[in-house]
mmCIF file of C-alpha atoms and ligand atoms in Angstrom:
data_model
loop_
_atom_site.group_PDB
_atom_site.id
_atom_site.type_symbol
_atom_site.label_atom_id
_atom_site.label_comp_id
_atom_site.label_asym_id
_atom_site.label_seq_id
_atom_site.Cartn_x
_atom_site.Cartn_y
_atom_site.Cartn_z
ATOM 1 C CA UNK A 106 259.944 -132.230 98.598
ATOM 2 C CA UNK A 107 260.201 -135.874 97.797
ATOM 3 C CA UNK A 108 259.909 -137.560 94.444
ATOM 4 C CA UNK A 109 259.065 -141.175 95.056
ATOM 5 C CA UNK A 110 261.377 -143.638 93.345
ATOM 6 C CA UNK A 111 259.367 -144.967 90.456
ATOM 7 C CA UNK A 112 259.539 -147.994 88.237
ATOM 8 C CA UNK A 113 259.075 -147.638 84.536
ATOM 9 C CA UNK A 114 255.921 -145.880 83.545
ATOM 10 C CA UNK A 115 254.547 -147.463 80.385
ATOM 11 C CA UNK A 116 254.549 -146.933 77.520
ATOM 12 C CA UNK A 117 258.124 -145.740 77.868
ATOM 13 C CA UNK A 118 259.169 -142.599 76.043
ATOM 14 C CA UNK A 119 262.883 -141.884 76.133
ATOM 15 C CA UNK A 120 265.057 -139.419 74.366
ATOM 16 C CA UNK A 121 268.536 -138.812 73.109
ATOM 17 C CA UNK A 122 269.352 -135.121 73.331
ATOM 18 C CA UNK A 123 272.796 -134.337 71.941
ATOM 19 C CA UNK A 124 274.285 -130.868 71.652
ATOM 20 C CA UNK A 125 275.746 -130.528 68.165
ATOM 21 C CA UNK A 126 279.084 -129.020 69.083
ATOM 22 C CA UNK A 127 281.216 -130.991 66.647
ATOM 23 C CA UNK A 128 281.667 -134.591 65.613
ATOM 24 C CA UNK A 129 280.371 -137.277 68.005
ATOM 25 C CA UNK A 130 282.982 -138.869 70.208
ATOM 26 C CA UNK A 131 283.054 -142.181 72.029
ATOM 27 C CA UNK A 132 281.476 -140.699 75.164
ATOM 28 C CA UNK A 133 278.433 -139.589 73.139
ATOM 29 C CA UNK A 134 278.272 -142.990 71.463
ATOM 30 C CA UNK A 135 278.226 -144.676 74.872
ATOM 31 C CA UNK A 136 275.396 -142.474 76.208
ATOM 32 C CA UNK A 137 273.428 -142.844 72.967
ATOM 33 C CA UNK A 138 273.872 -146.618 73.096
ATOM 34 C CA UNK A 139 272.530 -146.897 76.642
ATOM 35 C CA UNK A 140 269.644 -144.498 75.927
ATOM 36 C CA UNK A 141 268.769 -146.508 72.808
ATOM 37 C CA UNK A 142 269.039 -149.885 74.578
ATOM 38 C CA UNK A 143 266.991 -148.599 77.517
ATOM 39 C CA UNK A 144 264.104 -147.586 75.277
ATOM 40 C CA UNK A 145 264.241 -150.419 72.779
ATOM 41 C CA UNK A 146 264.606 -153.110 75.469
ATOM 42 C CA UNK A 147 261.179 -152.214 76.813
ATOM 43 C CA UNK A 148 259.446 -151.495 73.514
ATOM 44 C CA UNK A 149 259.378 -147.743 74.083
ATOM 45 C CA UNK A 150 259.418 -144.734 71.825
ATOM 46 C CA UNK A 151 262.604 -142.709 71.289
ATOM 47 C CA UNK A 152 262.692 -138.987 70.574
ATOM 48 C CA UNK A 153 265.771 -137.398 69.043
ATOM 49 C CA UNK A 154 266.162 -133.816 70.206
ATOM 50 C CA UNK A 155 268.939 -131.605 68.924
ATOM 51 C CA UNK A 156 269.974 -129.268 71.734
ATOM 52 C CA UNK A 157 271.111 -126.349 69.621
ATOM 53 C CA UNK A 158 269.899 -123.548 71.887
ATOM 54 C CA UNK A 159 273.051 -121.607 71.211
ATOM 55 C CA UNK A 160 273.017 -121.617 67.429
ATOM 56 C CA UNK A 161 276.265 -119.626 67.271
ATOM 57 C CA UNK A 162 278.017 -122.611 68.868
ATOM 58 C CA UNK A 163 276.654 -125.105 66.341
ATOM 59 C CA UNK A 164 279.414 -125.682 63.775
ATOM 60 C CA UNK A 165 278.177 -125.866 60.202
ATOM 61 C CA UNK A 166 277.461 -129.444 59.197
ATOM 62 C CA UNK A 167 277.604 -130.854 62.727
ATOM 63 C CA UNK A 168 273.911 -131.777 62.886
ATOM 64 C CA UNK A 169 274.098 -133.611 59.561
ATOM 65 C CA UNK A 170 277.278 -135.411 60.646
ATOM 66 C CA UNK A 171 275.666 -136.422 63.931
ATOM 67 C CA UNK A 172 272.540 -137.811 62.270
ATOM 68 C CA UNK A 173 274.737 -139.719 59.865
ATOM 69 C CA UNK A 174 276.859 -141.110 62.724
ATOM 70 C CA UNK A 175 273.793 -142.205 64.715
ATOM 71 C CA UNK A 176 272.371 -143.972 61.675
ATOM 72 C CA UNK A 177 275.732 -145.585 60.890
ATOM 73 C CA UNK A 178 275.840 -146.922 64.454
ATOM 74 C CA UNK A 179 272.452 -148.577 63.918
ATOM 75 C CA UNK A 180 270.405 -146.375 66.243
ATOM 76 C CA UNK A 181 266.949 -145.377 65.120
ATOM 77 C CA UNK A 182 264.339 -143.053 66.590
ATOM 78 C CA UNK A 183 260.606 -142.630 66.305
ATOM 79 C CA UNK A 184 260.179 -138.858 66.559
ATOM 80 C CA UNK A 185 262.417 -136.034 65.516
ATOM 81 C CA UNK A 186 264.911 -134.669 65.077
ATOM 82 C CA UNK A 187 263.281 -131.860 67.019
ATOM 83 C CA UNK A 188 265.407 -128.722 67.163
ATOM 84 C CA UNK A 189 265.476 -126.622 70.321
ATOM 85 C CA UNK A 190 266.396 -123.607 68.187
ATOM 86 C CA UNK A 191 262.884 -123.777 66.707
ATOM 87 C CA UNK A 192 261.112 -123.817 70.060
ATOM 88 C CA UNK A 193 261.948 -120.439 71.593
ATOM 89 C CA UNK A 194 258.263 -119.387 71.695
ATOM 90 C CA UNK A 195 257.457 -122.421 73.798
ATOM 91 C CA UNK A 196 260.282 -121.724 76.275
ATOM 92 C CA UNK A 197 259.167 -118.087 76.400
ATOM 93 C CA UNK A 198 255.649 -119.101 77.485
ATOM 94 C CA UNK A 199 256.952 -121.187 80.408
ATOM 95 C CA UNK A 200 259.561 -118.585 81.276
ATOM 96 C CA UNK A 201 256.729 -116.026 81.494
ATOM 97 C CA UNK A 202 254.855 -118.327 83.878
ATOM 98 C CA UNK A 203 257.823 -118.438 86.247
ATOM 99 C CA UNK A 204 258.200 -114.655 86.009
ATOM 100 C CA UNK A 205 254.487 -114.232 86.830
ATOM 101 C CA UNK A 206 254.970 -116.400 89.922
ATOM 102 C CA UNK A 207 257.348 -113.709 91.174
ATOM 103 C CA UNK A 208 260.119 -116.219 91.481
ATOM 104 C CA UNK A 209 262.659 -114.617 89.174
ATOM 105 C CA UNK A 210 264.950 -111.598 89.126
ATOM 106 C CA UNK A 211 267.453 -110.032 86.734
ATOM 107 C CA UNK A 212 271.071 -110.881 87.422
ATOM 108 C CA UNK A 213 273.855 -108.586 86.242
ATOM 109 C CA UNK A 214 276.786 -110.675 87.457
ATOM 110 C CA UNK A 215 279.441 -111.405 84.877
ATOM 111 C CA UNK A 216 281.207 -114.735 84.607
ATOM 112 C CA UNK A 217 284.231 -113.132 86.246
ATOM 113 C CA UNK A 218 282.087 -111.934 89.184
ATOM 114 C CA UNK A 219 280.907 -115.478 89.760
ATOM 115 C CA UNK A 220 284.190 -117.310 89.388
ATOM 116 C CA UNK A 221 286.007 -115.565 92.220
ATOM 117 C CA UNK A 222 288.109 -118.266 93.762
ATOM 118 C CA UNK A 223 286.697 -118.047 97.271
ATOM 119 C CA UNK A 224 283.109 -118.567 96.083
ATOM 120 C CA UNK A 225 281.675 -121.927 97.143
ATOM 121 C CA UNK A 226 281.125 -124.317 94.257
ATOM 122 C CA UNK A 227 278.407 -126.849 93.478
ATOM 123 C CA UNK A 228 279.350 -130.472 92.856
ATOM 124 C CA UNK A 229 279.314 -129.896 89.084
ATOM 125 C CA UNK A 230 281.932 -127.183 89.466
ATOM 126 C CA UNK A 231 279.615 -124.227 88.888
ATOM 127 C CA UNK A 232 279.812 -121.511 91.517
ATOM 128 C CA UNK A 233 277.079 -121.495 94.137
ATOM 129 C CA UNK A 234 275.114 -118.329 93.538
ATOM 130 C CA UNK A 235 274.946 -116.398 96.765
ATOM 131 C CA UNK A 236 272.131 -114.065 95.709
ATOM 132 C CA UNK A 237 274.162 -110.943 94.906
ATOM 133 C CA UNK A 238 271.470 -109.504 92.610
ATOM 134 C CA UNK A 239 268.444 -110.850 94.472
ATOM 135 C CA UNK A 240 267.665 -107.770 96.527
ATOM 136 C CA UNK A 241 268.708 -104.949 94.239
ATOM 137 C CA UNK A 242 266.358 -101.959 94.302
ATOM 138 C CA UNK A 243 264.517 -100.838 91.161
ATOM 139 C CA UNK A 244 266.979 -97.927 90.825
ATOM 140 C CA UNK A 245 270.005 -100.184 91.165
ATOM 141 C CA UNK A 246 268.561 -102.486 88.499
ATOM 142 C CA UNK A 247 267.867 -99.605 86.125
ATOM 143 C CA UNK A 248 271.395 -98.292 86.582
ATOM 144 C CA UNK A 249 273.040 -101.654 86.020
ATOM 145 C CA UNK A 250 270.845 -102.305 82.987
ATOM 146 C CA UNK A 251 272.521 -99.343 81.261
ATOM 147 C CA UNK A 252 275.820 -101.238 81.407
ATOM 148 C CA UNK A 253 274.849 -104.868 80.917
ATOM 149 C CA UNK A 254 271.982 -107.030 79.703
ATOM 150 C CA UNK A 255 270.869 -109.132 82.641
ATOM 151 C CA UNK A 256 270.297 -112.877 82.758
ATOM 152 C CA UNK A 257 267.281 -114.153 84.693
ATOM 153 C CA UNK A 258 267.594 -116.284 87.813
ATOM 154 C CA UNK A 259 264.987 -118.510 89.374
ATOM 155 C CA UNK A 260 264.856 -118.193 93.141
ATOM 156 C CA UNK A 261 265.279 -121.413 95.087
ATOM 157 C CA UNK A 262 263.712 -121.856 98.528
ATOM 158 C CA UNK A 263 265.780 -121.030 101.625
ATOM 159 C CA UNK A 264 267.649 -123.875 103.329
ATOM 160 C CA UNK A 265 264.961 -124.346 105.994
ATOM 161 C CA UNK A 266 262.152 -124.714 103.411
ATOM 162 C CA UNK A 267 261.526 -128.421 102.640
ATOM 163 C CA UNK A 268 260.355 -127.522 99.101
ATOM 164 C CA UNK A 269 263.991 -126.834 98.239
ATOM 165 C CA UNK A 270 265.137 -130.223 99.489
ATOM 166 C CA UNK A 271 264.848 -132.397 96.410
ATOM 167 C CA UNK A 272 264.878 -136.143 96.782
ATOM 168 C CA UNK A 273 264.912 -138.377 93.750
ATOM 169 C CA UNK A 274 265.860 -141.824 92.696
ATOM 170 C CA UNK A 275 268.340 -142.578 89.942
ATOM 171 C CA UNK A 276 268.415 -146.081 88.459
ATOM 172 C CA UNK A 277 272.232 -146.111 88.501
ATOM 173 C CA UNK A 278 273.247 -143.798 91.343
ATOM 174 C CA UNK A 279 270.406 -144.586 93.780
ATOM 175 C CA UNK A 280 268.521 -142.192 96.006
ATOM 176 C CA UNK A 281 269.803 -138.638 96.060
ATOM 177 C CA UNK A 282 268.876 -135.769 98.275
ATOM 178 C CA UNK A 283 269.904 -132.266 97.389
ATOM 179 C CA UNK A 284 269.250 -128.908 98.982
ATOM 180 C CA UNK A 285 269.069 -126.395 96.119
ATOM 181 C CA UNK A 286 270.093 -123.451 98.284
ATOM 182 C CA UNK A 287 273.275 -125.278 99.321
ATOM 183 C CA UNK A 288 273.986 -127.013 96.028
ATOM 184 C CA UNK A 289 273.515 -124.272 93.435
ATOM 185 C CA UNK A 290 271.549 -121.312 94.804
ATOM 186 C CA UNK A 291 269.285 -119.286 92.511
ATOM 187 C CA UNK A 292 270.019 -120.482 88.989
ATOM 188 C CA UNK A 293 269.750 -119.059 85.489
ATOM 189 C CA UNK A 294 266.708 -119.775 83.360
ATOM 190 C CA UNK A 295 267.727 -117.228 80.725
ATOM 191 C CA UNK A 296 271.222 -116.088 79.933
ATOM 192 C CA UNK A 297 272.300 -112.483 79.520
ATOM 193 C CA UNK A 298 272.435 -112.957 75.735
ATOM 194 C CA UNK A 299 268.691 -113.783 75.832
ATOM 195 C CA UNK A 300 269.114 -117.504 75.180
ATOM 196 C CA UNK A 301 266.991 -119.722 77.415
ATOM 197 C CA UNK A 302 269.094 -121.752 79.798
ATOM 198 C CA UNK A 303 269.542 -125.494 79.393
ATOM 199 C CA UNK A 304 267.725 -126.224 82.689
ATOM 200 C CA UNK A 305 264.513 -124.541 81.550
ATOM 201 C CA UNK A 306 264.542 -125.747 77.940
ATOM 202 C CA UNK A 307 265.270 -129.378 78.769
ATOM 203 C CA UNK A 308 262.626 -129.531 81.508
ATOM 204 C CA UNK A 309 259.951 -127.995 79.297
ATOM 205 C CA UNK A 310 260.905 -130.216 76.366
ATOM 206 C CA UNK A 311 260.921 -133.456 78.345
ATOM 207 C CA UNK A 312 257.485 -132.651 79.774
ATOM 208 C CA UNK A 313 255.872 -131.489 76.534
ATOM 209 C CA UNK A 314 257.321 -134.368 74.534
ATOM 210 C CA UNK A 315 255.930 -136.884 77.033
ATOM 211 C CA UNK A 316 259.391 -138.134 77.993
ATOM 212 C CA UNK A 317 259.154 -140.378 81.051
ATOM 213 C CA UNK A 318 262.604 -141.966 80.845
ATOM 214 C CA UNK A 319 265.729 -139.808 80.917
ATOM 215 C CA UNK A 320 269.010 -141.610 80.251
ATOM 216 C CA UNK A 321 272.077 -139.371 79.948
ATOM 217 C CA UNK A 322 275.648 -138.901 81.105
ATOM 218 C CA UNK A 323 276.318 -138.700 84.841
ATOM 219 C CA UNK A 324 277.863 -135.246 84.336
ATOM 220 C CA UNK A 325 274.218 -134.110 84.345
ATOM 221 C CA UNK A 326 273.323 -135.708 87.666
ATOM 222 C CA UNK A 327 273.805 -132.369 89.485
ATOM 223 C CA UNK A 328 271.244 -130.781 87.126
ATOM 224 C CA UNK A 329 268.542 -133.216 88.117
ATOM 225 C CA UNK A 330 267.405 -131.440 91.286
ATOM 226 C CA UNK A 331 267.128 -128.133 89.396
ATOM 227 C CA UNK A 332 265.004 -129.751 86.738
ATOM 228 C CA UNK A 333 262.781 -131.445 89.323
ATOM 229 C CA UNK A 334 262.275 -128.086 91.020
ATOM 230 C CA UNK A 335 261.136 -126.537 87.717
ATOM 231 C CA UNK A 336 258.853 -129.553 87.160
ATOM 232 C CA UNK A 337 257.337 -128.935 90.568
ATOM 233 C CA UNK A 338 256.708 -125.237 89.815
ATOM 234 C CA UNK A 339 255.243 -125.892 86.361
ATOM 235 C CA UNK A 340 253.276 -128.944 87.513
ATOM 236 C CA UNK A 341 255.093 -131.367 85.241
ATOM 237 C CA UNK A 342 255.627 -135.025 86.043
ATOM 238 C CA UNK A 343 259.098 -136.187 87.045
ATOM 239 C CA UNK A 344 260.569 -138.741 84.617
ATOM 240 C CA UNK A 345 262.441 -141.901 85.542
ATOM 241 C CA UNK A 346 266.157 -141.068 85.608
ATOM 242 C CA UNK A 347 269.256 -143.093 84.852
ATOM 243 C CA UNK A 348 272.633 -141.368 84.666
ATOM 244 C CA UNK A 349 275.308 -143.245 82.809
ATOM 245 C CA UNK A 350 278.875 -143.501 84.198
ATOM 246 C CA UNK A 351 281.454 -141.640 82.132
ATOM 247 C CA UNK A 352 284.071 -143.032 79.824
ATOM 248 C CA UNK A 353 287.481 -141.821 81.023
ATOM 249 C CA UNK A 354 290.914 -141.292 79.470
ATOM 250 C CA UNK A 355 293.168 -144.357 79.692
ATOM 251 C CA UNK A 356 294.773 -143.333 83.000
ATOM 252 C CA UNK A 357 291.352 -142.596 84.501
ATOM 253 C CA UNK A 358 292.404 -139.025 85.248
ATOM 254 C CA UNK A 359 289.699 -137.216 83.315
ATOM 255 C CA UNK A 360 286.600 -137.681 81.311
ATOM 256 C CA UNK A 361 287.138 -138.731 77.716
ATOM 257 C CA UNK A 362 286.597 -135.586 75.715
ATOM 258 C CA UNK A 363 287.267 -133.901 72.422
ATOM 259 C CA UNK A 364 290.895 -133.615 73.494
ATOM 260 C CA UNK A 365 291.255 -137.323 72.722
ATOM 261 C CA UNK A 366 291.044 -137.023 68.962
ATOM 262 C CA UNK A 367 291.196 -140.764 68.464
ATOM 263 C CA UNK A 368 287.823 -140.986 70.267
ATOM 264 C CA UNK A 369 286.211 -138.860 67.557
ATOM 265 C CA UNK A 370 283.952 -140.683 65.120
ATOM 266 C CA UNK A 371 285.601 -138.787 62.270
ATOM 267 C CA UNK A 372 288.707 -140.800 63.155
ATOM 268 C CA UNK A 373 287.103 -144.051 64.309
ATOM 269 C CA UNK A 374 284.708 -144.649 61.419
ATOM 270 C CA UNK A 375 287.417 -145.055 58.768
ATOM 271 C CA UNK A 376 289.601 -146.889 61.282
ATOM 272 C CA UNK A 377 287.054 -149.549 62.219
ATOM 273 C CA UNK A 378 285.174 -149.550 58.932
ATOM 274 C CA UNK A 379 282.133 -151.240 60.426
ATOM 275 C CA UNK A 380 279.996 -150.054 63.344
ATOM 276 C CA UNK A 381 279.876 -153.615 64.720
ATOM 277 C CA UNK A 382 283.630 -153.518 65.390
ATOM 278 C CA UNK A 383 283.324 -150.304 67.384
ATOM 279 C CA UNK A 384 280.224 -151.487 69.255
ATOM 280 C CA UNK A 385 281.816 -154.868 70.013
ATOM 281 C CA UNK A 386 284.797 -153.188 71.644
ATOM 282 C CA UNK A 387 282.605 -150.749 73.510
ATOM 283 C CA UNK A 388 280.286 -153.493 74.737
ATOM 284 C CA UNK A 389 283.242 -155.548 75.974
ATOM 285 C CA UNK A 390 284.853 -152.562 77.671
ATOM 286 C CA UNK A 391 281.655 -151.683 79.502
ATOM 287 C CA UNK A 392 280.683 -155.240 80.404
ATOM 288 C CA UNK A 393 277.632 -155.414 78.147
ATOM 289 C CA UNK A 394 279.314 -158.408 76.538
ATOM 290 C CA UNK A 395 282.030 -160.757 77.700
ATOM 291 C CA UNK A 396 283.980 -160.844 74.462
ATOM 292 C CA UNK A 397 285.048 -158.068 72.069
ATOM 293 C CA UNK A 398 283.658 -159.690 68.908
ATOM 294 C CA UNK A 399 281.773 -157.403 66.518
ATOM 295 C CA UNK A 400 278.155 -156.888 67.469
ATOM 296 C CA UNK A 401 275.257 -154.758 66.260
ATOM 297 C CA UNK A 402 273.263 -152.432 68.514
ATOM 298 C CA UNK A 403 270.236 -154.683 68.027
ATOM 299 C CA UNK A 404 272.171 -157.772 69.143
ATOM 300 C CA UNK A 405 273.041 -156.007 72.375
ATOM 301 C CA UNK A 406 269.365 -155.750 73.297
ATOM 302 C CA UNK A 407 269.350 -159.279 74.530
ATOM 303 C CA UNK A 408 270.862 -159.326 77.972
ATOM 304 C CA UNK A 409 270.880 -155.548 78.482
ATOM 305 C CA UNK A 410 270.707 -154.899 82.202
ATOM 306 C CA UNK A 411 271.089 -151.887 84.456
ATOM 307 C CA UNK A 412 273.234 -153.980 86.826
ATOM 308 C CA UNK A 413 276.020 -153.877 84.230
ATOM 309 C CA UNK A 414 275.806 -150.096 84.018
ATOM 310 C CA UNK A 415 275.598 -149.772 87.813
ATOM 311 C CA UNK A 416 278.834 -151.716 88.243
ATOM 312 C CA UNK A 417 280.745 -148.665 86.932
ATOM 313 C CA UNK A 418 278.881 -146.054 88.946
ATOM 314 C CA UNK A 419 281.713 -145.238 91.361
ATOM 315 C CA UNK A 420 284.769 -145.259 89.170
ATOM 316 C CA UNK A 421 283.709 -144.566 85.605
ATOM 317 C CA UNK A 422 285.195 -146.536 82.711
ATOM 318 C CA UNK A 423 288.788 -145.883 81.562
ATOM 319 C CA UNK A 424 289.296 -146.500 77.845
ATOM 320 C CA UNK A 425 292.709 -148.084 77.181
ATOM 321 C CA UNK A 426 294.769 -146.767 74.248
ATOM 322 C CA UNK A 427 294.527 -150.243 72.712
ATOM 323 C CA UNK A 428 290.799 -149.600 72.158
ATOM 324 C CA UNK A 429 291.774 -147.440 69.175
ATOM 325 C CA UNK A 430 294.328 -149.871 67.722
ATOM 326 C CA UNK A 431 293.293 -152.133 64.926
HETATM 327 N N1 LIG B 299 272.451 -131.803 75.441
HETATM 328 C C1 LIG B 299 273.128 -132.412 76.547
HETATM 329 C C2 LIG B 299 274.454 -132.996 76.080
HETATM 330 O O1 LIG B 299 274.682 -133.175 74.898
HETATM 331 C C3 LIG B 299 272.304 -133.514 77.160
HETATM 332 C C4 LIG B 299 271.140 -132.964 77.890
HETATM 333 C C5 LIG B 299 270.281 -133.991 78.575
HETATM 334 O O2 LIG B 299 270.356 -135.163 78.232
HETATM 335 O O3 LIG B 299 269.527 -133.583 79.459
HETATM 336 O O4 LIG B 299 275.292 -133.254 76.930
#
């Protein structure tokens, strides 16, 4: 199946879809900045969607802190915040459609079953699902169900079926071709705890919210083919995609994460005092500007170009320790 590379569809509708798992860190700020610039530079509409599917993992106060951080940074949005935790009925309806298509089956595998070291892994590090539970008999399913609640997997076409060969174009990473059966295998659309999986929720949300421009971190590039497959099954349009290169730790060895406490906005806001100082440094680091002087998000609109973002596609962007020194 081929998804033709598309230009912008207008009017543009983009989204920023953070998971509220704690305070925002510099990596989130970077993705939010590019998503905001991408929409605002072409006069589009921006939806803010809070991806709190797993409410037990949403620390108290994290949504409020995130909204406050986004506002402090100078980002605005036109719709939302929309909370995924309030949309379970909607996901259920589309989940039921996939079940009715006879394309799903219950999976009783535990995390430990899947992470056996010899199992082949997809490029995002998740194990390739080899279909262990695909052909269980009704009796085997009933027996296993006494021990464990199953998740639900969506079957992907066999390797020889062109429907499972997903081709798409990413504005930063170019044309990609992925065979679902080789890349991930049958994947979860509902977890064993009953929570709808990210792949289903995000695909349904983007379609129903009219999102035609998806800008997000390149850690989600491997999810794209799965989401396009769901779009194909549910007859949704495929949005325009741009995956943003990651910010890395200073030695480039790993992605900047919560481990780097200095990259947390709870630390950086009092340190820098003004959002313009943080954004100026970030814009200089990433090549959006050629000097580190303070700048507002709005001032960065002029001259925003995907070529700048593309320049980092291969290597990512190491953040030197001096970034956090004032
Ligand atoms: N909620 C995801 C995150 O915070 C982003 C999902 C998406 O943009 O598709 O990493």
